[in-house]
XYZ file of C-alpha atoms in Angstrom:
277
model
C 28.768 8.534 47.228
C 25.309 7.811 45.828
C 23.335 10.078 43.580
C 19.676 10.676 44.341
C 16.980 12.773 42.705
C 14.875 12.998 45.845
C 14.255 16.448 47.350
C 14.996 17.245 50.958
C 11.972 17.012 53.239
C 11.851 20.727 54.004
C 12.032 22.015 50.422
C 9.131 22.968 48.147
C 8.674 24.782 44.820
C 9.652 28.436 45.174
C 6.310 30.183 44.789
C 5.356 33.551 46.289
C 2.067 35.409 46.561
C 1.494 38.906 45.199
C -1.511 41.181 45.710
C -3.333 42.073 42.491
C -4.388 45.721 42.795
C -7.625 45.386 40.858
C -11.285 45.353 41.814
C -13.385 42.218 42.128
C -15.679 43.708 39.494
C -12.903 43.550 36.886
C -12.048 39.932 37.709
C -15.719 38.893 37.627
C -16.292 40.685 34.317
C -13.354 38.891 32.746
C -14.354 35.513 34.205
C -17.954 35.889 32.947
C -16.679 36.928 29.520
C -14.520 33.813 29.386
C -17.371 31.567 30.535
C -19.628 32.856 27.760
C -16.856 32.324 25.236
C -16.252 28.760 26.377
C -19.967 28.055 26.142
C -20.127 29.564 22.641
C -17.255 27.433 21.346
C -18.523 24.393 23.302
C -15.301 23.912 25.205
C -16.167 21.507 28.007
C -12.921 21.515 29.936
C -9.988 23.695 30.902
C -7.223 22.737 33.263
C -8.165 25.716 35.495
C -11.549 27.410 36.084
C -12.331 30.704 34.289
C -11.944 32.760 37.469
C -8.399 31.493 38.010
C -7.518 32.022 34.350
C -8.797 35.607 34.632
C -6.542 36.280 37.630
C -3.499 34.838 35.840
C -4.067 36.953 32.730
C -4.695 40.098 34.784
C -1.447 39.494 36.684
C 0.414 39.267 33.378
C -1.136 42.525 32.146
C -1.123 44.522 35.389
C 2.249 43.536 36.856
C 4.005 42.403 33.658
C 4.576 38.982 35.166
C 6.537 36.674 32.870
C 4.563 33.863 31.296
C 7.034 31.221 32.453
C 6.770 32.450 36.058
C 2.960 32.344 36.030
C 3.030 28.924 34.393
C 5.393 27.485 36.992
C 3.356 28.890 39.867
C 0.132 27.311 38.568
C 1.483 23.966 37.308
C 0.690 24.632 33.656
C 2.874 25.110 30.606
C 4.091 28.472 29.364
C 2.335 27.925 26.035
C -0.952 27.434 27.899
C -0.621 30.768 29.707
C 0.280 32.444 26.406
C -2.815 30.965 24.771
C -5.010 32.166 27.648
C -3.527 35.666 27.457
C -4.068 35.974 23.703
C -7.585 34.559 23.999
C -8.622 37.014 26.713
C -7.028 39.985 24.927
C -9.007 39.135 21.800
C -12.280 38.907 23.752
C -11.692 42.247 25.486
C -10.558 44.034 22.326
C -13.819 43.025 20.645
C -15.645 45.081 23.312
C -13.697 48.284 22.580
C -15.927 50.950 20.974
C -15.590 52.077 17.376
C -14.743 55.727 16.761
C -18.081 56.760 15.225
C -20.125 55.001 17.902
C -18.019 56.427 20.729
C -18.482 59.993 19.472
C -22.214 59.572 18.901
C -22.575 58.251 22.444
C -20.849 61.348 23.835
C -23.157 63.539 21.744
C -26.285 61.739 22.981
C -25.155 62.222 26.574
C -25.004 65.978 26.046
C -21.247 66.322 25.612
C -19.885 69.155 23.506
C -16.152 68.458 23.229
C -13.698 65.582 23.485
C -9.978 65.628 24.217
C -7.492 64.225 21.715
C -3.809 63.432 22.110
C -1.133 61.076 20.870
C 1.289 58.973 22.885
C 4.256 56.692 22.323
C 4.334 53.211 23.847
C 7.945 52.071 24.154
C 8.950 48.816 22.454
C 12.028 46.671 22.428
C 14.518 47.744 19.819
C 14.854 45.296 16.966
C 17.637 45.116 14.420
C 17.143 45.764 10.733
C 15.686 48.470 8.533
C 12.109 47.440 9.307
C 12.434 48.854 12.833
C 13.846 52.230 11.825
C 10.402 53.699 11.276
C 9.542 52.844 14.899
C 12.148 55.307 16.168
C 10.631 58.552 17.410
C 12.982 61.515 17.123
C 10.743 63.502 19.460
C 10.977 60.958 22.274
C 14.394 59.546 21.257
C 13.296 55.960 21.618
C 11.692 53.123 19.692
C 7.976 52.687 20.106
C 4.509 52.627 18.602
C 2.293 55.669 18.163
C -1.331 55.712 19.315
C -4.067 58.324 19.233
C -6.639 58.411 22.001
C -9.848 60.297 22.688
C -11.259 60.998 26.133
C -14.343 62.795 27.367
C -14.111 66.033 29.351
C -13.430 64.141 32.587
C -10.558 62.106 31.123
C -12.375 58.811 30.610
C -10.923 56.965 27.621
C -13.522 56.456 24.903
C -11.438 55.321 21.912
C -7.911 54.362 20.923
C -6.454 54.099 17.445
C -4.532 51.337 15.731
C -0.794 51.072 16.340
C 1.428 53.020 13.967
C 5.222 53.434 13.669
C 6.751 55.623 16.344
C 7.831 58.306 13.864
C 4.191 58.976 12.885
C 3.072 62.568 13.453
C -0.147 63.245 15.355
C -1.686 65.001 12.355
C -0.850 62.130 10.017
C -2.479 59.616 12.329
C -5.561 61.825 12.746
C -5.958 62.143 8.980
C -5.697 58.384 8.485
C -8.460 57.861 11.059
C -10.629 60.671 9.580
C -10.942 62.261 13.023
C -12.161 65.585 11.658
C -14.915 63.971 9.572
C -16.177 61.887 12.493
C -16.207 64.902 14.812
C -18.268 66.951 12.364
C -20.698 64.061 11.852
C -21.235 63.794 15.613
C -21.476 67.571 16.099
C -18.583 67.646 18.569
C -15.489 69.773 18.998
C -12.061 68.685 20.223
C -9.332 70.221 22.362
C -5.811 69.350 21.241
C -2.194 70.434 21.711
C -0.047 72.247 19.167
C 0.887 68.946 17.532
C -2.500 69.039 15.789
C -2.092 72.527 14.275
C -3.075 72.530 10.617
C -5.437 69.574 10.905
C -8.519 71.831 10.829
C -8.157 74.781 8.464
C -11.720 76.030 8.842
C -11.200 79.502 10.307
C -14.893 80.450 10.591
C -16.128 77.259 12.282
C -13.169 75.242 13.639
C -13.811 71.832 15.149
C -10.344 71.262 16.647
C -8.968 73.955 18.967
C -5.176 73.914 19.354
C -4.168 77.252 20.847
C -1.490 79.691 19.698
C 2.167 79.062 18.890
C 4.960 81.600 19.273
C 7.824 82.022 16.816
C 11.025 84.025 16.601
C 9.271 86.834 14.805
C 5.910 86.633 16.516
C 5.539 86.795 20.269
C 2.290 85.842 21.949
C 0.074 88.614 23.224
C -1.235 88.513 26.804
C -4.650 87.481 25.470
C -3.146 84.575 23.501
C -1.161 83.439 26.530
C -4.326 83.471 28.615
C -6.159 81.480 25.913
C -3.363 78.881 25.924
C -3.545 78.658 29.718
C -7.295 78.053 29.656
C -6.868 75.445 26.924
C -4.155 73.657 28.905
C -6.474 73.453 31.916
C -9.236 72.016 29.753
C -6.860 69.449 28.215
C -5.394 68.258 31.507
C -7.816 65.299 31.942
C -6.518 63.622 28.767
C -3.189 63.116 30.534
C -5.046 61.484 33.418
C -6.607 59.072 30.916
C -3.179 58.098 29.580
C -1.884 57.724 33.142
C -4.661 55.249 33.991
C -3.900 53.298 30.815
C -0.177 53.134 31.520
C -0.803 51.748 34.993
C -0.829 48.407 33.163
C 2.853 47.584 33.448
C 2.837 45.367 30.394
C 3.053 48.694 28.498
C 6.343 49.623 30.188
C 8.149 48.150 27.199
C 6.106 46.091 24.775
C 7.534 42.703 23.911
C 4.620 41.689 21.724
C 4.600 42.004 17.945
C 3.497 45.439 16.646
C 0.625 43.767 14.771
C -0.810 42.578 18.098
C -0.257 45.842 19.938
C -3.529 47.307 18.656
C -5.562 44.478 20.197
C -3.613 44.783 23.446
C -4.218 48.538 23.814
C -7.920 48.205 23.045
C -8.245 45.391 25.563
C -6.528 47.528 28.192
C -8.891 50.400 27.360
C -11.834 48.175 28.322
C -10.130 47.063 31.547
C -9.120 50.632 32.407
C -12.690 51.871 32.130
C -13.884 49.014 34.338
C -11.421 50.130 37.013
C -11.927 53.889 36.706
C -15.734 53.719 36.623
C -16.205 51.266 39.463
């Protein structure tokens, strides 16, 4: 018996095609962004053209394709795909709006209120004490906490930095000085009961949170109706989060928490490109 390393004539690398459910506008925007970056850093050559790199990175973000799988299907190394992903995420995150500018833009466009909410992005559980603060008792899982603002139609306009999963909505809002920025822009905000106590101005409140019942205090019919109206007004913020979480790379983050902020802000830019097409 002789050993041979030759492949059979009818075999080929196992590669399959998958449809990327994104618009051409998003791919072109990312490819143009990469071309300008390559020109700025005077990079004369890449193993693949910017358009192909854009598609590979979008596949990683949209479908959570593994880096090794994308590398093998495009005859490049896994480290190369990782470098492309990190490079593109950094370029997109730089386009995400700052909080003060986002609110001032809403004010200039005639907006009166924004919608605010917090969410937990699940992460892989890591051993050690350092990961204990990432456990959210409310959601009973490990993750990172983010605050987000949307306009009245649910379009994402800003997202906060990543914080440990046990962070309360009010704590995060205070760290980001949400109340101060809202007053400076002349805007109000609709929020859920998790933000009660953030705005203690009874005469001229900026953040509206509705009414909470207790064992000794039942809600009146008028308070129940006010909560119902508020819930209807807040509904679009959930649509904004739903569009953001369509990026399956957020199903369970495998990136370092320090890089999660850049990732979420990059996905905010891509989400708005898709929603507003």
